[in-house]
PDB file of C-alpha atoms in Angstrom:
ATOM      1  CA  MET P   1     120.372 120.268 109.092  1.00 59.00           C
ATOM      2  CA  SER P   2     122.965 118.238 110.986  1.00 67.00           C
ATOM      3  CA  HIS P   3     122.509 116.681 114.427  1.00 90.00           C
ATOM      4  CA  VAL P   4     118.874 115.656 114.125  1.00 97.00           C
ATOM      5  CA  VAL P   5     117.789 113.159 116.763  1.00 98.00           C
ATOM      6  CA  GLY P   6     114.938 110.695 116.448  1.00 98.00           C
ATOM      7  CA  LEU P   7     112.489 110.466 119.337  1.00 98.00           C
ATOM      8  CA  LEU P   8     110.375 107.307 119.415  1.00 98.00           C
ATOM      9  CA  LEU P   9     107.440 107.292 121.818  1.00 97.00           C
ATOM     10  CA  ALA P  10     106.873 103.650 122.768  1.00 97.00           C
ATOM     11  CA  ALA P  11     105.533 103.704 126.324  1.00 96.00           C
ATOM     12  CA  GLY P  12     101.843 102.881 125.835  1.00 91.00           C
ATOM     13  CA  GLY P  13     100.187  99.874 127.410  1.00 90.00           C
ATOM     14  CA  GLY P  14      97.832  99.067 124.541  1.00 87.00           C
ATOM     15  CA  ARG P  15      94.629  99.397 126.578  1.00 84.00           C
ATOM     16  CA  ARG P  16      92.441  98.902 123.476  1.00 85.00           C
ATOM     17  CA  LEU P  17      94.609  95.924 122.480  1.00 88.00           C
ATOM     18  CA  GLY P  18      93.758  94.106 125.684  1.00 82.00           C
ATOM     19  CA  GLY P  19      96.753  95.425 127.601  1.00 81.00           C
ATOM     20  CA  ARG P  20      99.489  94.352 125.184  1.00 84.00           C
ATOM     21  CA  ALA P  21     102.361  96.830 125.126  1.00 92.00           C
ATOM     22  CA  LYS P  22     102.541  98.110 121.547  1.00 95.00           C
ATOM     23  CA  ALA P  23     106.342  98.195 121.624  1.00 97.00           C
ATOM     24  CA  ARG P  24     106.344  94.377 121.807  1.00 96.00           C
ATOM     25  CA  LEU P  25     104.103  93.717 118.801  1.00 95.00           C
ATOM     26  CA  ARG P  26     105.944  92.022 115.935  1.00 95.00           C
ATOM     27  CA  HIS P  27     106.461  93.645 112.534  1.00 96.00           C
ATOM     28  CA  ARG P  28     108.778  92.305 109.836  1.00 94.00           C
ATOM     29  CA  GLY P  29     110.287  89.852 112.281  1.00 94.00           C
ATOM     30  CA  ARG P  30     111.116  92.375 114.991  1.00 95.00           C
ATOM     31  CA  PRO P  31     109.378  94.101 117.900  1.00 97.00           C
ATOM     32  CA  LEU P  32     107.731  97.345 116.756  1.00 97.00           C
ATOM     33  CA  VAL P  33     110.078  99.384 118.949  1.00 98.00           C
ATOM     34  CA  GLU P  34     113.143  97.875 117.269  1.00 98.00           C
ATOM     35  CA  PHE P  35     111.613  98.467 113.837  1.00 98.00           C
ATOM     36  CA  GLY P  36     110.876 102.107 114.762  1.00 98.00           C
ATOM     37  CA  VAL P  37     114.445 102.795 115.912  1.00 98.00           C
ATOM     38  CA  GLY P  38     115.754 101.384 112.647  1.00 97.00           C
ATOM     39  CA  GLU P  39     113.448 103.559 110.564  1.00 98.00           C
ATOM     40  CA  LEU P  40     114.530 106.744 112.362  1.00 98.00           C
ATOM     41  CA  LEU P  41     118.193 105.891 111.774  1.00 97.00           C
ATOM     42  CA  ARG P  42     117.586 104.956 108.122  1.00 97.00           C
ATOM     43  CA  GLY P  43     115.729 108.253 107.712  1.00 98.00           C
ATOM     44  CA  GLY P  44     118.827 110.250 108.654  1.00 97.00           C
ATOM     45  CA  CYS P  45     118.674 110.751 112.420  1.00 97.00           C
ATOM     46  CA  ASP P  46     122.108 110.793 114.060  1.00 95.00           C
ATOM     47  CA  ARG P  47     120.872 109.143 117.234  1.00 96.00           C
ATOM     48  CA  VAL P  48     117.615 107.903 118.693  1.00 98.00           C
ATOM     49  CA  VAL P  49     115.968 108.389 122.078  1.00 98.00           C
ATOM     50  CA  VAL P  50     113.280 105.804 122.925  1.00 98.00           C
ATOM     51  CA  VAL P  51     110.722 106.352 125.666  1.00 98.00           C
ATOM     52  CA  LEU P  52     109.465 103.116 127.230  1.00 98.00           C
ATOM     53  CA  GLY P  53     106.833 102.602 129.897  1.00 96.00           C
ATOM     54  CA  ALA P  54     104.519  99.594 129.931  1.00 95.00           C
ATOM     55  CA  GLU P  55     106.418  96.316 130.258  1.00 95.00           C
ATOM     56  CA  ALA P  56     109.729  98.187 129.857  1.00 96.00           C
ATOM     57  CA  ASP P  57     111.869  95.332 131.201  1.00 96.00           C
ATOM     58  CA  VAL P  58     110.253  92.805 128.848  1.00 96.00           C
ATOM     59  CA  VAL P  59     110.600  95.188 125.896  1.00 97.00           C
ATOM     60  CA  LEU P  60     114.312  95.644 126.643  1.00 96.00           C
ATOM     61  CA  ALA P  61     114.786  91.875 126.867  1.00 96.00           C
ATOM     62  CA  GLU P  62     113.050  91.255 123.530  1.00 96.00           C
ATOM     63  CA  ALA P  63     114.256  94.164 121.389  1.00 97.00           C
ATOM     64  CA  ASP P  64     117.706  95.069 120.113  1.00 96.00           C
ATOM     65  CA  LEU P  65     117.732  98.837 120.467  1.00 96.00           C
ATOM     66  CA  GLY P  66     121.393  99.163 119.498  1.00 85.00           C
ATOM     67  CA  GLY P  67     122.876 102.435 120.612  1.00 87.00           C
ATOM     68  CA  ALA P  68     119.549 104.127 121.289  1.00 97.00           C
ATOM     69  CA  VAL P  69     119.198 106.066 124.525  1.00 97.00           C
ATOM     70  CA  VAL P  70     116.380 104.456 126.510  1.00 98.00           C
ATOM     71  CA  VAL P  71     114.269 106.604 128.821  1.00 98.00           C
ATOM     72  CA  ARG P  72     111.787 105.025 131.218  1.00 97.00           C
ATOM     73  CA  ASN P  73     108.575 106.911 131.818  1.00 96.00           C
ATOM     74  CA  ASP P  74     107.057 105.553 135.012  1.00 94.00           C
ATOM     75  CA  ASP P  75     104.102 107.917 134.502  1.00 93.00           C
ATOM     76  CA  TRP P  76     103.278 106.459 131.052  1.00 94.00           C
ATOM     77  CA  ALA P  77      99.648 105.724 131.986  1.00 90.00           C
ATOM     78  CA  SER P  78      98.956 109.481 132.273  1.00 90.00           C
ATOM     79  CA  GLY P  79      99.236 109.817 128.490  1.00 88.00           C
ATOM     80  CA  MET P  80     101.605 110.674 125.694  1.00 88.00           C
ATOM     81  CA  GLY P  81     102.420 114.101 127.115  1.00 90.00           C
ATOM     82  CA  SER P  82     104.543 112.681 129.932  1.00 91.00           C
ATOM     83  CA  SER P  83     106.474 110.513 127.465  1.00 93.00           C
ATOM     84  CA  LEU P  84     107.105 113.481 125.193  1.00 93.00           C
ATOM     85  CA  THR P  85     108.332 115.560 128.141  1.00 92.00           C
ATOM     86  CA  ALA P  86     110.638 112.743 129.294  1.00 94.00           C
ATOM     87  CA  GLY P  87     112.004 112.307 125.782  1.00 95.00           C
ATOM     88  CA  VAL P  88     112.683 116.005 125.248  1.00 94.00           C
ATOM     89  CA  ALA P  89     114.516 116.143 128.597  1.00 94.00           C
ATOM     90  CA  ALA P  90     116.810 113.325 127.425  1.00 96.00           C
ATOM     91  CA  LEU P  91     117.775 114.865 124.074  1.00 95.00           C
ATOM     92  CA  PRO P  92     121.529 115.419 123.599  1.00 94.00           C
ATOM     93  CA  THR P  93     122.686 118.977 124.194  1.00 91.00           C
ATOM     94  CA  ASP P  94     124.291 119.233 120.748  1.00 93.00           C
ATOM     95  CA  ALA P  95     121.105 118.298 118.870  1.00 94.00           C
ATOM     96  CA  GLU P  96     119.627 120.982 116.627  1.00 95.00           C
ATOM     97  CA  ALA P  97     116.256 119.332 116.019  1.00 97.00           C
ATOM     98  CA  PHE P  98     114.375 116.146 116.696  1.00 98.00           C
ATOM     99  CA  VAL P  99     111.876 114.103 114.701  1.00 98.00           C
ATOM    100  CA  VAL P 100     109.201 112.408 116.794  1.00 97.00           C
ATOM    101  CA  THR P 101     107.422 109.243 115.695  1.00 97.00           C
ATOM    102  CA  LEU P 102     105.018 106.868 117.415  1.00 96.00           C
ATOM    103  CA  VAL P 103     105.724 103.168 117.838  1.00 97.00           C
ATOM    104  CA  ASP P 104     102.214 102.202 116.705  1.00 96.00           C
ATOM    105  CA  MET P 105     102.555 103.798 113.251  1.00 97.00           C
ATOM    106  CA  PRO P 106     104.848 101.427 111.323  1.00 97.00           C
ATOM    107  CA  GLY P 107     103.642 102.759 107.965  1.00 97.00           C
ATOM    108  CA  VAL P 108     105.355 106.068 108.746  1.00 97.00           C
ATOM    109  CA  GLY P 109     109.010 105.220 108.260  1.00 96.00           C
ATOM    110  CA  ALA P 110     112.379 106.290 106.965  1.00 98.00           C
ATOM    111  CA  PRO P 111     111.227 108.048 103.759  1.00 98.00           C
ATOM    112  CA  ALA P 112     108.943 110.434 105.675  1.00 98.00           C
ATOM    113  CA  VAL P 113     111.626 111.085 108.300  1.00 98.00           C
ATOM    114  CA  ALA P 114     114.155 111.843 105.553  1.00 98.00           C
ATOM    115  CA  ARG P 115     111.749 114.205 103.787  1.00 98.00           C
ATOM    116  CA  LEU P 116     111.224 116.270 106.950  1.00 98.00           C
ATOM    117  CA  ILE P 117     114.948 116.411 107.705  1.00 98.00           C
ATOM    118  CA  ALA P 118     115.670 117.530 104.134  1.00 97.00           C
ATOM    119  CA  ALA P 119     113.151 120.371 104.542  1.00 97.00           C
ATOM    120  CA  SER P 120     114.709 121.611 107.795  1.00 96.00           C
ATOM    121  CA  GLY P 121     117.531 124.044 108.326  1.00 93.00           C
ATOM    122  CA  THR P 122     116.980 126.373 111.295  1.00 93.00           C
ATOM    123  CA  PRO P 123     116.336 126.076 115.049  1.00 94.00           C
ATOM    124  CA  GLU P 124     112.926 127.705 114.461  1.00 96.00           C
ATOM    125  CA  ASP P 125     111.707 124.883 112.201  1.00 97.00           C
ATOM    126  CA  LEU P 126     108.337 123.368 113.022  1.00 97.00           C
ATOM    127  CA  ILE P 127     107.524 120.832 110.299  1.00 98.00           C
ATOM    128  CA  ALA P 128     104.935 118.059 110.114  1.00 98.00           C
ATOM    129  CA  ALA P 129     104.170 115.385 107.586  1.00 98.00           C
ATOM    130  CA  ALA P 130     100.805 115.838 105.884  1.00 98.00           C
ATOM    131  CA  TYR P 131      98.481 113.330 104.273  1.00 98.00           C
ATOM    132  CA  ALA P 132      96.166 114.889 101.681  1.00 96.00           C
ATOM    133  CA  GLY P 133      96.815 118.211 103.406  1.00 95.00           C
ATOM    134  CA  LYS P 134      95.993 116.963 106.912  1.00 96.00           C
ATOM    135  CA  ARG P 135      98.710 117.151 109.595  1.00 96.00           C
ATOM    136  CA  GLY P 136     100.125 113.831 110.781  1.00 96.00           C
ATOM    137  CA  HIS P 137     103.373 112.145 111.828  1.00 96.00           C
ATOM    138  CA  PRO P 138     106.293 112.448 111.976  1.00 98.00           C
ATOM    139  CA  VAL P 139     106.864 115.967 113.287  1.00 97.00           C
ATOM    140  CA  LEU P 140     110.176 117.840 113.391  1.00 98.00           C
ATOM    141  CA  PHE P 141     110.845 120.370 116.142  1.00 97.00           C
ATOM    142  CA  GLY P 142     113.784 122.751 115.865  1.00 97.00           C
ATOM    143  CA  ARG P 143     115.589 123.486 119.112  1.00 96.00           C
ATOM    144  CA  ALA P 144     113.814 126.821 119.609  1.00 95.00           C
ATOM    145  CA  TRP P 145     110.531 124.986 120.324  1.00 95.00           C
ATOM    146  CA  TRP P 146     111.770 122.536 122.936  1.00 93.00           C
ATOM    147  CA  PRO P 147     111.105 124.610 126.095  1.00 90.00           C
ATOM    148  CA  GLU P 148     107.564 125.440 124.975  1.00 89.00           C
ATOM    149  CA  LEU P 149     106.926 121.848 123.986  1.00 89.00           C
ATOM    150  CA  ALA P 150     108.046 120.543 127.371  1.00 81.00           C
ATOM    151  CA  ARG P 151     105.793 123.116 129.059  1.00 81.00           C
ATOM    152  CA  THR P 152     102.635 122.340 127.075  1.00 83.00           C
ATOM    153  CA  ALA P 153     102.813 118.538 126.607  1.00 83.00           C
ATOM    154  CA  GLU P 154     100.183 117.042 128.905  1.00 76.00           C
ATOM    155  CA  GLY P 155      97.863 114.057 128.990  1.00 72.00           C
ATOM    156  CA  ASP P 156      97.088 112.398 125.683  1.00 73.00           C
ATOM    157  CA  ALA P 157      97.389 115.671 123.771  1.00 73.00           C
ATOM    158  CA  GLY P 158     101.155 115.330 123.409  1.00 77.00           C
ATOM    159  CA  ALA P 159     102.326 118.110 121.083  1.00 88.00           C
ATOM    160  CA  ARG P 160      98.860 118.987 119.757  1.00 86.00           C
ATOM    161  CA  VAL P 161      98.522 122.084 121.955  1.00 86.00           C
ATOM    162  CA  LEU P 162     101.748 123.612 120.655  1.00 90.00           C
ATOM    163  CA  LEU P 163     101.010 122.644 117.051  1.00 92.00           C
ATOM    164  CA  ALA P 164      97.534 124.197 117.259  1.00 90.00           C
ATOM    165  CA  GLU P 165      98.855 127.399 118.841  1.00 90.00           C
ATOM    166  CA  GLN P 166     101.581 127.706 116.199  1.00 93.00           C
ATOM    167  CA  ARG P 167      99.471 126.742 113.177  1.00 93.00           C
ATOM    168  CA  ALA P 168     100.727 129.782 111.261  1.00 95.00           C
ATOM    169  CA  ARG P 169     104.372 128.780 111.831  1.00 95.00           C
ATOM    170  CA  LEU P 170     103.869 125.070 111.131  1.00 97.00           C
ATOM    171  CA  ARG P 171     105.053 123.884 107.714  1.00 97.00           C
ATOM    172  CA  LEU P 172     103.281 120.870 106.261  1.00 98.00           C
ATOM    173  CA  ILE P 173     105.226 118.548 103.959  1.00 98.00           C
ATOM    174  CA  GLU P 174     103.069 116.156 101.939  1.00 98.00           C
ATOM    175  CA  CYS P 175     104.050 112.524 102.578  1.00 98.00           C
ATOM    176  CA  ALA P 176     101.062 110.508 101.326  1.00 98.00           C
ATOM    177  CA  ASP P 177     103.165 109.245  98.421  1.00 98.00           C
ATOM    178  CA  ILE P 178     105.780 107.664 100.717  1.00 98.00           C
ATOM    179  CA  ALA P 179     104.002 106.816 103.987  1.00 98.00           C
ATOM    180  CA  ASP P 180     100.750 105.402 105.329  1.00 97.00           C
ATOM    181  CA  PRO P 181      99.648 106.995 108.624  1.00 97.00           C
ATOM    182  CA  PHE P 182      97.576 104.097 109.994  1.00 96.00           C
ATOM    183  CA  ASP P 183      98.044 103.210 113.645  1.00 93.00           C
ATOM    184  CA  ILE P 184      97.721  99.988 115.595  1.00 95.00           C
ATOM    185  CA  ASP P 185      95.063 100.648 118.232  1.00 91.00           C
ATOM    186  CA  THR P 186      92.626  97.739 118.262  1.00 91.00           C
ATOM    187  CA  PRO P 187      92.804  93.970 117.641  1.00 91.00           C
ATOM    188  CA  ALA P 188      91.400  94.551 114.141  1.00 92.00           C
ATOM    189  CA  ASP P 189      94.430  96.732 113.346  1.00 93.00           C
ATOM    190  CA  LEU P 190      96.841  93.860 114.007  1.00 92.00           C
ATOM    191  CA  ASP P 191      96.180  92.673 110.451  1.00 93.00           C
ATOM    192  CA  ARG P 192      98.128  95.743 109.259  1.00 94.00           C
ATOM    193  CA  LEU P 193     101.342  94.329 110.751  1.00 94.00           C
ATOM    194  CA  ASP P 194     103.648  92.073 108.785  1.00 88.00           C
ATOM    195  CA  PRO P 195     104.843  89.570 111.415  1.00 77.00           C
TER     196      PRO P 195
END
């Protein structure tokens, strides 16, 4: 499928990390948000939309986000749902699908994004990476799902409501051989980063 956009959700304030915005954490010499944008582009996305919230001005000063479209979510503290809604609203009108990833999952990178894009082909696509058969990230949403996604994304549930309702339509693509779905949530998880 052509015209696939990457959507990177990077607004969280890192409450369990002592209030450190996750987008600013360092991985492979760069802020996590910059690393995430690069992985979406390397994975085959035409463009990237980044949703920032906590410490947005500092993140923008520290990270080189290239040509990414930056969306500010002033309601970021309400949960991932508001960031997802803001990101979907900012998607380019010519996009046919988007792949959403989370800034705090650096082990889910370009190979997984590329695998989902390669498996897509219609506006009705709803495809998620799987790890030993269990749904994870990233997730690809064909254009047909965008209105419903924007309607149902609330609180910390993000896209989970839609994905649960459409379980029969959701295609899982195994990615355990090319990605590691750990996330950076607590100080103990910081050891998973490669500064």
